[in-house]
Coordinates of C-alpha atoms in Angstrom, one line a residue:
Chain J
M217 CA 65.6 63.6 -21.1
N218 CA 69.1 65.5 -21.1
N219 CA 73.2 63.7 -21.7
V220 CA 73.8 63.3 -17.9
T221 CA 70.8 61.0 -17.8
E222 CA 71.6 59.7 -20.8
Q223 CA 74.9 58.5 -19.8
L224 CA 74.3 57.5 -15.9
L225 CA 71.6 55.1 -17.6
R226 CA 74.2 53.4 -20.1
L227 CA 75.9 53.0 -16.2
V228 CA 73.4 51.8 -14.4
A229 CA 70.3 50.3 -16.1
D230 CA 72.2 49.1 -19.3
F231 CA 71.2 51.8 -21.7
K232 CA 70.6 51.1 -25.1
G233 CA 69.4 54.1 -26.6
S234 CA 65.8 52.2 -25.7
F235 CA 64.2 50.3 -22.9
K236 CA 61.5 47.3 -24.4
G237 CA 58.8 46.7 -21.9
A238 CA 57.9 48.5 -19.4
F239 CA 59.7 51.8 -17.1
N240 CA 59.4 54.2 -16.2
I241 CA 62.7 56.4 -16.0
R242 CA 63.0 59.7 -12.9
E243 CA 65.3 62.9 -13.9
D244 CA 66.1 64.9 -11.0
G245 CA 62.4 64.3 -9.5
Q246 CA 60.3 64.8 -12.5
C247 CA 59.2 61.3 -14.6
A248 CA 61.6 61.8 -18.2
G249 CA 60.0 59.1 -19.5
R250 CA 57.2 56.5 -18.5
Q251 CA 55.3 53.1 -20.2
S252 CA 53.6 50.3 -19.6
S253 CA 53.4 46.8 -20.8
E254 CA 50.0 44.6 -21.3
H255 CA 51.8 42.0 -18.1
I256 CA 52.7 45.2 -16.2
K257 CA 51.4 48.5 -15.2
I258 CA 52.9 51.6 -13.5
T259 CA 50.8 54.4 -12.6
S260 CA 51.9 57.6 -10.3
K261 CA 51.2 57.2 -6.3
E262 CA 47.5 58.5 -5.5
D263 CA 48.4 59.0 -2.2
G264 CA 50.4 62.4 -2.9
K265 CA 54.1 60.9 -2.2
P266 CA 56.5 61.0 -5.7
G267 CA 56.7 57.9 -7.0
L268 CA 55.2 54.4 -7.9
D269 CA 52.9 51.8 -7.7
I270 CA 54.4 49.5 -10.4
R271 CA 51.9 46.9 -10.4
I272 CA 53.1 43.6 -12.1
D273 CA 50.5 40.1 -13.3
P274 CA 50.1 37.8 -11.2
G275 CA 52.0 34.5 -13.7
T276 CA 53.9 36.9 -15.5
K277 CA 57.1 35.6 -17.5
G278 CA 60.5 36.6 -18.7
E279 CA 60.3 40.6 -18.3
T280 CA 62.2 43.7 -17.2
V281 CA 60.8 46.4 -15.6
Y282 CA 63.4 49.7 -15.5
I283 CA 63.3 52.0 -13.1
P284 CA 66.1 54.4 -12.6
A285 CA 66.6 57.4 -11.2
C286 CA 69.3 60.0 -11.8
V287 CA 69.6 63.3 -10.1
T288 CA 72.3 65.2 -13.0
H289 CA 73.6 68.1 -10.7
S290 CA 73.9 69.3 -7.3
D291 CA 71.1 71.1 -4.4
V292 CA 68.7 68.1 -5.4
N293 CA 67.8 66.0 -2.8
D294 CA 65.4 63.6 -4.4
L295 CA 63.5 61.3 -2.6
V296 CA 60.8 58.7 -4.1
Y297 CA 58.8 55.6 -3.4
N298 CA 58.2 53.0 -5.7
D299 CA 55.6 50.0 -4.1
F300 CA 56.4 47.2 -6.7
F301 CA 53.1 44.9 -6.1
V302 CA 54.3 41.0 -7.7
G303 CA 50.9 38.7 -8.0
A304 CA 51.2 35.5 -7.2
D305 CA 53.8 33.1 -9.8
A306 CA 55.1 35.9 -11.8
D307 CA 58.9 35.5 -12.6
V308 CA 60.6 39.3 -13.4
V309 CA 63.4 41.1 -13.9
I310 CA 63.6 44.6 -11.9
V311 CA 66.3 46.5 -12.7
A312 CA 66.4 49.9 -10.5
G313 CA 69.6 51.3 -10.7
C314 CA 70.9 55.1 -9.5
G315 CA 72.8 57.6 -10.5
V316 CA 73.8 61.6 -9.0
H317 CA 76.1 63.3 -11.2
A318 CA 77.0 66.2 -9.0
D319 CA 78.2 69.5 -10.8
N320 CA 79.3 72.2 -8.0
E321 CA 79.7 72.9 -4.1
G322 CA 75.7 71.4 -3.5
E323 CA 74.7 68.0 -2.4
A324 CA 73.7 65.6 -4.9
R325 CA 71.6 63.3 -3.3
H326 CA 68.8 60.2 -3.5
N327 CA 66.7 58.6 -1.8
G328 CA 64.8 55.6 -2.9
I329 CA 62.2 53.9 -0.8
H330 CA 61.3 50.2 -2.2
R331 CA 58.6 48.1 -0.9
F332 CA 58.6 45.0 -2.5
F333 CA 55.3 42.9 -1.9
L334 CA 55.3 39.3 -3.4
E335 CA 52.3 37.2 -3.6
P336 CA 52.6 33.0 -3.2
G337 CA 55.1 31.8 -5.4
A338 CA 56.4 34.9 -7.1
H339 CA 60.1 35.5 -8.5
V340 CA 61.6 38.4 -8.6
L341 CA 65.6 39.0 -9.3
Y342 CA 66.0 42.3 -8.1
Q343 CA 69.4 44.7 -9.5
E344 CA 70.6 47.5 -7.9
K345 CA 73.7 49.5 -9.2
H346 CA 74.6 53.1 -7.9
I347 CA 77.3 55.5 -9.9
G348 CA 78.8 59.1 -8.4
T349 CA 79.6 61.2 -11.4
G350 CA 81.1 64.0 -11.8
T351 CA 83.6 66.6 -9.8
G352 CA 80.9 68.2 -7.3
S353 CA 81.8 68.6 -3.8
L354 CA 78.8 65.7 -3.0
K355 CA 77.4 62.8 -4.1
R356 CA 74.7 60.6 -2.1
I357 CA 72.6 58.0 -2.1
D358 CA 70.8 56.3 0.8
P359 CA 68.4 53.4 -0.7
I360 CA 65.7 51.6 1.5
T361 CA 64.3 48.4 0.8
D362 CA 61.7 46.8 2.4
I363 CA 60.9 43.3 1.2
Y364 CA 57.6 41.2 2.4
L365 CA 57.6 37.5 0.6
K366 CA 54.9 35.4 0.8
E367 CA 54.4 31.6 0.5
N368 CA 57.5 30.2 -1.0
A369 CA 57.8 33.6 -2.8
V370 CA 61.8 34.0 -3.7
L371 CA 63.9 37.5 -3.8
E372 CA 67.0 37.8 -5.5
M373 CA 69.1 41.3 -4.4
D374 CA 72.5 41.9 -6.3
T375 CA 73.2 45.9 -5.3
V376 CA 76.5 47.4 -6.6
Q377 CA 77.9 50.1 -5.4
L378 CA 81.9 50.9 -6.9
R379 CA 83.5 54.5 -6.0
G380 CA 81.9 57.2 -6.8
V381 CA 79.6 58.1 -3.8
D382 CA 80.8 59.9 -1.5
V383 CA 77.9 58.7 0.9
S384 CA 75.3 56.0 1.1
E385 CA 73.4 54.6 3.5
R386 CA 71.9 50.8 2.9
S387 CA 68.9 50.2 4.4
T388 CA 67.1 46.5 3.9
T389 CA 64.5 45.1 5.6
G390 CA 62.9 41.4 5.2
K391 CA 59.9 40.0 6.7
L392 CA 59.8 36.3 5.0
E393 CA 56.3 33.8 5.3
K394 CA 56.5 30.2 5.0
G395 CA 58.8 28.7 2.6
A396 CA 60.3 32.1 1.2
K397 CA 63.1 32.2 -0.1
L398 CA 65.9 35.7 -0.1
I399 CA 69.4 36.0 -1.2
V400 CA 71.0 39.0 -1.5
R401 CA 74.4 39.5 -3.4
E402 CA 75.7 42.8 -1.9
R403 CA 79.3 44.8 -3.3
I404 CA 80.7 48.0 -2.6
L405 CA 84.3 49.6 -3.5
T406 CA 84.8 52.8 -1.9
D407 CA 88.3 54.9 -2.3
G408 CA 89.1 58.4 -1.3
K409 CA 86.8 60.1 1.9
E410 CA 83.8 57.9 0.7
W411 CA 81.0 56.8 3.6
A412 CA 79.0 53.6 3.8
K413 CA 77.0 52.3 5.7
T414 CA 74.9 48.8 4.9
V415 CA 72.4 47.2 7.5
F416 CA 70.0 44.5 7.3
D417 CA 67.3 43.2 8.8
V418 CA 65.5 40.1 8.7
S419 CA 62.8 38.1 10.1
L420 CA 61.9 34.4 9.2
D421 CA 59.1 34.3 10.6
G422 CA 57.5 31.0 8.7
E423 CA 58.7 27.5 8.8
D424 CA 60.9 26.5 6.5
C425 CA 61.7 30.2 5.1
S426 CA 66.0 30.9 4.4
A427 CA 67.9 34.0 4.1
D428 CA 71.3 33.9 2.5
V429 CA 73.5 37.5 3.0
V430 CA 76.2 37.8 1.5
S431 CA 77.9 41.4 1.4
R432 CA 81.9 41.8 -0.3
S433 CA 83.6 45.3 -0.3
V434 CA 86.7 46.6 -0.4
A435 CA 87.8 50.0 1.0
K436 CA 90.4 51.8 0.2
G437 CA 92.3 55.5 0.5
E438 CA 90.8 57.6 3.5
S439 CA 86.6 55.2 3.0
Y440 CA 85.2 54.2 5.9
Q441 CA 82.4 51.7 5.1
E442 CA 80.5 50.0 7.8
F443 CA 78.4 46.2 7.8
V444 CA 75.3 45.9 10.0
S445 CA 72.7 42.6 10.0
S446 CA 70.0 41.0 12.0
I447 CA 68.8 37.5 11.6
R448 CA 65.9 36.1 13.4
G449 CA 65.5 33.0 13.0
N450 CA 61.7 33.1 14.6
N451 CA 60.5 29.4 12.9
R452 CA 61.8 26.5 11.8
C453 CA 64.5 28.3 9.2
T454 CA 67.8 29.0 7.8
G455 CA 69.5 31.7 8.2
H456 CA 72.8 32.5 6.6
S457 CA 74.8 36.4 6.3
A458 CA 79.0 36.3 5.3
C459 CA 80.7 40.0 5.4
D460 CA 84.0 40.0 4.0
A461 CA 86.7 43.3 3.3
I462 CA 89.3 43.7 2.0
L463 CA 91.5 46.6 3.2
A464 CA 93.7 49.1 0.9
D465 CA 96.0 52.0 1.8
H466 CA 93.9 53.7 5.1
G467 CA 90.4 52.3 4.6
R468 CA 88.5 51.0 8.0
V469 CA 86.2 48.5 8.0
N470 CA 83.8 47.2 11.0
A471 CA 81.3 44.7 10.6
Q472 CA 78.3 44.7 13.4
P473 CA 76.4 41.0 12.6
A474 CA 73.7 39.4 14.9
L475 CA 72.4 36.3 14.9
D476 CA 68.8 35.8 16.9
A477 CA 67.4 32.3 17.7
T478 CA 64.3 32.4 19.3
H479 CA 63.0 29.5 18.0
L480 CA 64.4 25.5 18.3
D481 CA 64.9 24.5 15.3
A482 CA 66.6 28.2 13.9
Q483 CA 70.0 27.2 12.0
L484 CA 71.6 30.5 12.0
I485 CA 75.8 30.8 10.8
H486 CA 77.3 34.0 10.2
E487 CA 80.6 34.8 9.1
A488 CA 82.8 37.7 8.4
A489 CA 86.4 38.3 7.1
I490 CA 88.5 42.1 8.0
G491 CA 92.1 41.6 6.1
K492 CA 94.1 42.7 3.2
I493 CA 95.6 40.8 -0.2
A494 CA 97.7 38.6 1.3
G495 CA 101.3 38.9 0.0
E496 CA 101.1 35.7 -2.3
Q497 CA 98.6 36.5 -4.0
L498 CA 99.9 39.2 -4.8
L499 CA 103.4 38.7 -5.8
K500 CA 102.7 35.6 -7.2
L501 CA 101.1 38.3 -10.3
E502 CA 103.8 40.6 -9.8
T503 CA 105.6 37.1 -11.2
L504 CA 103.8 36.4 -14.0
G505 CA 104.6 41.1 -15.4
L506 CA 102.1 42.8 -13.6
T507 CA 103.0 45.8 -11.2
A508 CA 101.7 45.7 -7.3
E509 CA 98.8 48.1 -8.6
E510 CA 97.5 45.8 -11.5
A511 CA 97.9 42.8 -9.1
E512 CA 96.1 44.7 -6.7
E513 CA 93.5 45.8 -9.4
R514 CA 92.9 42.7 -10.2
I515 CA 92.6 40.4 -7.6
I516 CA 89.7 43.3 -6.1
A517 CA 87.7 42.2 -9.8
G518 CA 88.1 38.4 -9.1
F519 CA 86.7 39.4 -5.4
L520 CA 83.6 41.8 -6.2
K521 CA 82.6 39.8 -9.7
Chain R
M202 CA 84.9 29.3 57.0
N203 CA 80.8 27.7 57.0
N204 CA 79.8 24.7 55.5
V205 CA 78.0 26.0 53.0
T206 CA 81.6 28.3 51.4
E207 CA 83.9 25.1 52.0
Q208 CA 80.9 22.6 49.8
L209 CA 81.5 25.9 47.0
L210 CA 85.3 26.0 47.2
R211 CA 85.6 22.2 46.4
L212 CA 83.1 23.0 43.4
V213 CA 85.1 26.4 42.1
A214 CA 88.8 25.6 43.3
D215 CA 89.3 22.0 43.7
F216 CA 88.8 22.4 47.2
K217 CA 90.5 19.7 49.0
G218 CA 90.3 20.6 52.6
S219 CA 93.7 23.4 52.3
F220 CA 95.4 24.9 49.8
K221 CA 99.4 25.4 48.8
G222 CA 101.1 28.4 48.2
A223 CA 99.2 31.9 48.1
F224 CA 95.1 31.4 48.0
N225 CA 93.0 34.0 50.2
I226 CA 89.3 33.3 50.9
R227 CA 86.4 35.2 50.8
E228 CA 83.6 34.6 52.5
D229 CA 80.2 36.9 53.0
G230 CA 81.9 40.0 52.0
Q231 CA 84.9 38.9 54.9
C232 CA 88.3 37.1 55.1
A233 CA 87.9 33.8 56.1
G234 CA 91.7 33.0 55.5
R235 CA 94.9 34.2 53.8
Q236 CA 98.2 33.0 53.2
S237 CA 101.4 34.7 50.9
S238 CA 103.8 32.8 49.5
E239 CA 107.5 33.7 49.5
H240 CA 107.3 35.1 45.9
I241 CA 103.0 36.4 46.2
K242 CA 102.2 38.9 48.6
I243 CA 98.2 39.6 48.7
T244 CA 97.1 42.6 50.5
S245 CA 93.7 44.2 51.5
K246 CA 93.3 47.4 49.1
E247 CA 94.4 50.1 50.6
D248 CA 92.4 52.7 49.3
G249 CA 89.2 51.9 51.2
K250 CA 88.1 49.8 48.4
P251 CA 86.7 46.2 49.3
G252 CA 89.7 43.9 47.8
L253 CA 92.9 42.9 47.3
D254 CA 95.7 43.0 45.7
I255 CA 98.0 40.4 44.6
R256 CA 101.6 41.1 43.7
I257 CA 103.4 38.3 41.7
D258 CA 107.2 38.0 41.3
P259 CA 109.0 38.7 38.1
G260 CA 110.2 35.2 37.1
T261 CA 107.9 33.9 39.7
K262 CA 107.4 30.0 37.9
G263 CA 104.9 27.3 38.7
E264 CA 102.9 28.5 41.0
T265 CA 99.1 29.0 41.7
V266 CA 97.2 31.2 43.3
Y267 CA 93.9 30.3 44.2
I268 CA 91.1 34.0 45.3
P269 CA 88.1 31.7 45.6
A270 CA 85.2 33.7 46.4
C271 CA 81.5 32.8 49.1
V272 CA 78.6 34.4 49.1
T273 CA 76.2 31.5 51.5
H274 CA 72.9 33.5 52.0
S275 CA 70.6 35.8 50.6
D276 CA 70.6 39.3 51.0
V277 CA 74.0 39.2 50.6
N278 CA 75.2 41.9 48.1
D279 CA 78.9 41.1 47.7
L280 CA 81.1 43.5 46.0
V281 CA 85.0 43.6 45.9
Y282 CA 88.2 44.2 43.7
N283 CA 91.0 42.2 43.0
D284 CA 93.8 44.3 40.9
F285 CA 97.1 41.1 40.0
F286 CA 100.1 42.6 38.7
V287 CA 102.2 39.9 37.7
G288 CA 105.7 40.6 37.1
A289 CA 108.0 40.2 33.9
D290 CA 108.7 36.8 32.9
A291 CA 106.2 35.5 35.2
D292 CA 104.3 32.2 34.4
V293 CA 101.2 31.5 36.7
V294 CA 97.8 30.4 37.7
I295 CA 95.4 32.5 39.2
V296 CA 92.1 30.3 40.5
A297 CA 89.2 32.7 40.6
G298 CA 86.1 31.1 41.4
C299 CA 83.4 32.2 43.3
G300 CA 79.9 30.5 44.0
V301 CA 76.8 31.1 45.0
H302 CA 74.3 30.3 47.6
A303 CA 70.5 31.3 47.8
D304 CA 68.4 29.9 51.1
N305 CA 65.4 31.8 50.6
E306 CA 63.5 34.5 48.8
G307 CA 66.6 37.6 48.8
E308 CA 69.1 37.5 46.3
A309 CA 72.7 36.4 46.8
R310 CA 74.7 38.7 44.2
H311 CA 78.3 38.3 44.0
N312 CA 80.3 41.5 41.9
G313 CA 84.1 40.3 41.1
I314 CA 85.7 43.0 39.3
H315 CA 89.6 42.1 37.9
R316 CA 92.1 43.6 36.9
F317 CA 94.9 41.9 35.5
F318 CA 98.3 44.3 34.7
L319 CA 100.8 42.0 32.8
E320 CA 104.5 43.2 32.6
P321 CA 105.8 42.3 29.6
G322 CA 106.9 38.2 28.7
A323 CA 104.2 37.0 31.9
H324 CA 101.9 34.5 30.9
V325 CA 99.1 33.8 33.2
L326 CA 96.3 30.5 32.8
Y327 CA 93.5 32.5 34.4
Q328 CA 90.8 29.7 35.2
E329 CA 86.9 30.5 36.0
K330 CA 84.0 29.5 37.4
H331 CA 80.4 30.3 38.8
I332 CA 78.4 28.7 40.8
G333 CA 75.5 28.6 42.0
T334 CA 73.5 26.4 44.6
G335 CA 70.4 26.3 46.7
T336 CA 66.5 26.8 46.6
G337 CA 66.6 30.6 47.8
S338 CA 64.7 32.7 44.9
L339 CA 68.1 34.4 43.7
K340 CA 71.5 33.8 42.3
R341 CA 73.5 36.6 40.3
I342 CA 77.1 36.7 39.3
D343 CA 78.7 39.6 37.6
P344 CA 81.7 39.1 37.3
I345 CA 84.1 41.9 35.8
T346 CA 87.5 41.4 33.7
D347 CA 89.9 43.9 32.4
I348 CA 93.0 42.8 31.0
Y349 CA 95.8 44.4 30.1
L350 CA 99.1 42.9 28.6
K351 CA 102.6 44.5 28.1
E352 CA 105.1 42.8 25.9
N353 CA 104.8 39.3 24.6
A354 CA 102.6 39.1 28.0
V355 CA 100.5 36.1 27.3
L356 CA 96.3 35.9 29.5
E357 CA 94.6 32.3 28.5
M358 CA 91.1 32.8 30.3
D359 CA 89.1 29.4 30.9
T360 CA 85.7 31.0 32.3
V361 CA 82.5 28.0 32.9
Q362 CA 78.8 29.0 33.9
L363 CA 77.9 25.0 34.2
R364 CA 73.9 25.4 35.4
G365 CA 72.3 27.6 39.1
V366 CA 73.4 31.4 38.3
D367 CA 70.2 32.8 37.8
V368 CA 71.3 36.2 36.3
S369 CA 74.8 36.3 35.3
E370 CA 76.9 39.6 33.2
R371 CA 80.1 39.4 32.7
S372 CA 82.3 41.4 31.4
T373 CA 86.0 41.0 29.9
T374 CA 87.6 43.8 28.4
G375 CA 91.7 43.6 26.7
K376 CA 93.5 46.2 25.3
L377 CA 97.0 44.1 23.8
E378 CA 100.5 45.7 23.8
K379 CA 103.5 44.6 21.2
G380 CA 103.1 41.1 20.0
A381 CA 100.5 40.1 23.2
K382 CA 98.5 37.1 23.5
L383 CA 94.8 36.4 24.9
I384 CA 92.7 32.8 24.5
V385 CA 89.7 33.4 26.2
R386 CA 87.3 29.9 26.3
E387 CA 84.3 30.3 27.5
R388 CA 81.3 27.9 28.5
I389 CA 78.0 28.4 29.8
L390 CA 74.8 26.2 30.0
T391 CA 72.2 27.8 30.9
D392 CA 68.7 26.0 31.6
G393 CA 65.2 27.4 33.1
K394 CA 64.2 30.7 33.3
E395 CA 68.8 31.8 33.7
W396 CA 69.4 34.9 32.0
A397 CA 73.3 35.1 30.5
K398 CA 74.7 37.6 29.1
T399 CA 79.0 38.1 27.5
V400 CA 81.1 41.0 26.7
F401 CA 84.2 40.6 25.3
D402 CA 85.7 44.1 24.6
V403 CA 89.6 43.8 22.7
S404 CA 91.7 46.5 21.5
L405 CA 94.7 44.7 18.7
D406 CA 97.2 47.7 20.3
G407 CA 100.4 46.3 19.4
E408 CA 101.8 45.0 16.6
D409 CA 101.3 41.6 16.7
C410 CA 99.5 41.1 18.8
S411 CA 96.6 38.8 19.1
A412 CA 93.4 37.6 20.5
D413 CA 91.1 34.2 20.3
V414 CA 88.3 34.2 22.2
V415 CA 85.6 31.2 21.7
S416 CA 82.5 31.1 23.5
R417 CA 80.2 27.7 24.1
S418 CA 77.3 27.9 24.9
V419 CA 73.8 25.8 25.7
A420 CA 71.0 27.4 26.1
K421 CA 67.7 24.9 27.5
G422 CA 64.5 25.5 29.5
E423 CA 63.4 29.0 28.7
S424 CA 67.3 30.3 29.1
Y425 CA 67.8 33.3 27.2
Q426 CA 72.2 33.7 26.4
E427 CA 73.5 37.1 24.8
F428 CA 76.8 37.5 23.4
V429 CA 78.4 40.7 22.2
S430 CA 82.3 41.1 21.5
S431 CA 84.0 43.9 19.4
I432 CA 87.5 43.5 18.7
R433 CA 89.3 46.4 17.4
G434 CA 92.6 46.1 14.7
N435 CA 93.9 49.0 15.5
N436 CA 97.8 47.7 14.4
R437 CA 99.1 45.0 12.2
C438 CA 97.2 42.2 14.5
T439 CA 95.1 39.0 13.7
G440 CA 91.7 38.6 15.7
H441 CA 89.3 35.7 15.7
S442 CA 86.2 34.9 17.9
A443 CA 83.5 32.1 17.9
C444 CA 80.0 31.9 19.1
D445 CA 79.2 28.2 18.8
A446 CA 75.3 27.9 20.6
I447 CA 72.8 25.0 20.4
L448 CA 69.2 25.3 21.8
A449 CA 67.1 23.1 22.8
D450 CA 63.9 23.3 24.3
H451 CA 62.7 26.8 24.3
G452 CA 65.8 28.0 24.9
R453 CA 67.1 31.5 23.0
V454 CA 69.9 32.9 22.2
N455 CA 71.5 36.5 20.5
A456 CA 74.7 36.9 19.7
Q457 CA 76.4 40.3 17.6
P458 CA 80.1 39.9 17.6
A459 CA 82.0 43.1 15.6
L460 CA 84.9 43.3 14.4
D461 CA 87.0 46.3 13.7
A462 CA 89.8 46.9 11.3
T463 CA 91.6 50.1 11.8
H464 CA 94.5 49.2 10.4
L465 CA 95.7 47.9 7.2
D466 CA 97.2 44.4 9.2
A467 CA 94.9 44.0 11.1
Q468 CA 93.4 40.4 10.8
L469 CA 89.6 39.4 11.8
I470 CA 87.7 36.9 12.0
H471 CA 84.2 35.5 13.0
E472 CA 82.4 33.4 13.5
A473 CA 78.9 32.8 14.3
A474 CA 76.2 29.2 14.3
I475 CA 73.4 29.1 16.6
G476 CA 71.4 25.2 16.2
K477 CA 69.2 22.8 17.8
I478 CA 71.3 19.5 17.7
A479 CA 71.1 17.5 15.0
G480 CA 69.4 14.4 14.5
E481 CA 71.4 12.4 12.6
Q482 CA 73.7 12.5 15.6
L483 CA 71.0 12.0 18.4
L484 CA 69.7 9.3 16.2
K485 CA 72.9 7.6 16.6
L486 CA 73.9 7.2 20.1
E487 CA 69.9 6.0 20.3
T488 CA 71.0 3.2 17.9
L489 CA 73.8 2.9 20.9
G490 CA 70.9 2.1 23.4
L491 CA 71.1 5.7 24.4
T492 CA 67.5 7.3 25.6
A493 CA 67.0 10.8 23.6
E494 CA 68.1 12.3 27.3
E495 CA 70.7 10.9 28.2
A496 CA 72.0 11.3 23.7
E497 CA 71.4 14.8 24.1
E498 CA 73.5 15.1 27.7
R499 CA 76.4 13.3 26.0
I500 CA 76.5 15.5 22.7
I501 CA 75.9 18.9 25.2
A502 CA 78.7 16.7 28.1
G503 CA 80.9 16.7 24.4
F504 CA 80.4 20.5 23.1
L505 CA 81.2 21.5 26.5
K506 CA 84.5 20.0 27.3

C-alpha cells in the first residue's frame, strides 16, 4: 500500500493504520489488503468482472465492513463491481469511501458500481465519502448504487463529497418491497469549476414501504450542480424528497425532482429551495466578530453537518 | 351564433345574452360577432394566419375584453393565433374561455395560441376556462400561452378545467423583465379516462422580477395528469412553484418541477404533494351526516375553489 493510499484512507474511511474486522482495500485497481471475518466473507468475483462479493451472514450484528477504493495517480481509470449480500436480520455498517489523487495532466477516475441485496429484516448503514486530492488536472468519480430491499429491510445511505472532485455523476436506484425503508442523506459541496450531478430513482413497490431522500448542496466558485430525482409510488407507501441548495459566488444549481403516484394510497411529497445565505444570518455572525468569509464558512458548515 | 355556442359561452365566459365592451366570439373557426371599444381595438390578423390582434391603449383602466372560442361539433380542428398588445399602465381583464362540443365519433379540437405583450407597468388579469360537452367521442383542447412582461408589468393567469375535456396539453411560457410579476393559478379536475398535461417554462430575466405558479389538481376515475414546470432564475429574483394533487379512484398524477438558479441572488422554491384525501377529513364530514361521496365532493370543491 503506497503513501497516497494511506493518506486517502484516513480521509475517506477513518483509517488509523489498520481496520478491525472485515475489509478490502482497493488501490489503483488492485487488491492492497483483504480480510474476512467469521460472519462476513469477502471474495473476488468469479464471473471475470473486477470486484468483490461481500456476503454477510443472517443475524450478524454490530460489525463494520470497510471497502475503500483509491486511485493514486493520473491515467488510472478504475472500474469495480461490488455486490453486497446482506442476510436476514443482519445489522451492519458498510464504509465504502473513495479517494482519487491526480498528479499530472491525465484523468484519475473511479467508477464504483455497488449493488445491495438486503434480505428481510436486514439493516445497513452505508457510508460513502468521496474525495479528490493532488494538483493533477482531472479527478473524476462516478458512483452507481443499486439497492434492493426485501420485506422490512432498511438501508440508510450517508454520502458526502466536499470539494476536490472535478467531475462526478452519481446514480442511486432503489426498489422497495413490503415495509422496506430507504433513507438517503447526501451532502455535496462544489467549488472552482467542479461539476456534480446526482440522480435518484426510487420505486416504492411494496405495501407500506417508504423513502426519504434529502440532498443538501452548496455550489461555490463557478461550480455547477444538478439534482434529479424520481419517486414512484406503486402501492400504499410514503415518499419524500428534498433538495436544499446554497449558492455562493457564481455557483449554479439545477433541481429536477419528479413524483409519480400510480396508486391511490401513495403519499408523495417534494420540496426544493435554492438561494444564497440570507444577509441577516451573515450580519449576525459578523456582529459577533467574524469576518464575512468566516461567517459564510460557519453557516455552510452547519448546513452540511 | 348557434345554440351550442350560446350554451358554451354561458359556461366559459359568463355570457348573459350579450357582452359589454370589446369582444370577439369565435365559432367553429369563424367570427360570430366582434366589437371594439374606444380603447380596445380587435382586428383580424393581416399575415394570413387565423386569429386576432387585440390592441389595448396605454392607460386603459377597468375594461374587460372577451375572446371566447367555441367548437360546436365533431370533425372541427380549430387553430387560432391571438396576440394581445397591452399598452403601458393599462389595467384590464381578459376573458378567453374555450368550449368544445363533440356530437359524434370524430374529434372536436381547439388549439388557441395566445401571446401577451405587456408594456411597462401594465396589469392584466387573464381568465381561461376550458370545458367539454356532448357525448361525442373526443374533445381536445391544447392551449399555448406565451407571456412577455416588460418592466413592472404584472400578469395574473387564472385557468380552470373541470371535467369534460378528454385530452388537453397546455403549455405556458413567461419571460420577465425588471420588476415584472407573473402569478398563475391553475385548477384541473380529470375523471373517466381523461388525460391532461400542463407545462410551465418561466425565465426570470430582469432584476427583482418574480413568479408564483400554483397548480391544484384532482385525478379521479382512471384519469392521468402530468405537471411539468421549469423556473429559471437568471437575475436577482424570486420564483415559487407548487403542485398539489389529490388522487381518487384510480387516478394517477406525475409531477416534474424543475428549478434552475443561474444567478447568486435567485431565490427559488418548489413544493409538490400528491395523495388521497385523509380519512379523518372524510370521517368528520360523514359524522355531520354526509355520505362518503358527498364528503369527498365537498372536500374537492374546497380544494379547487
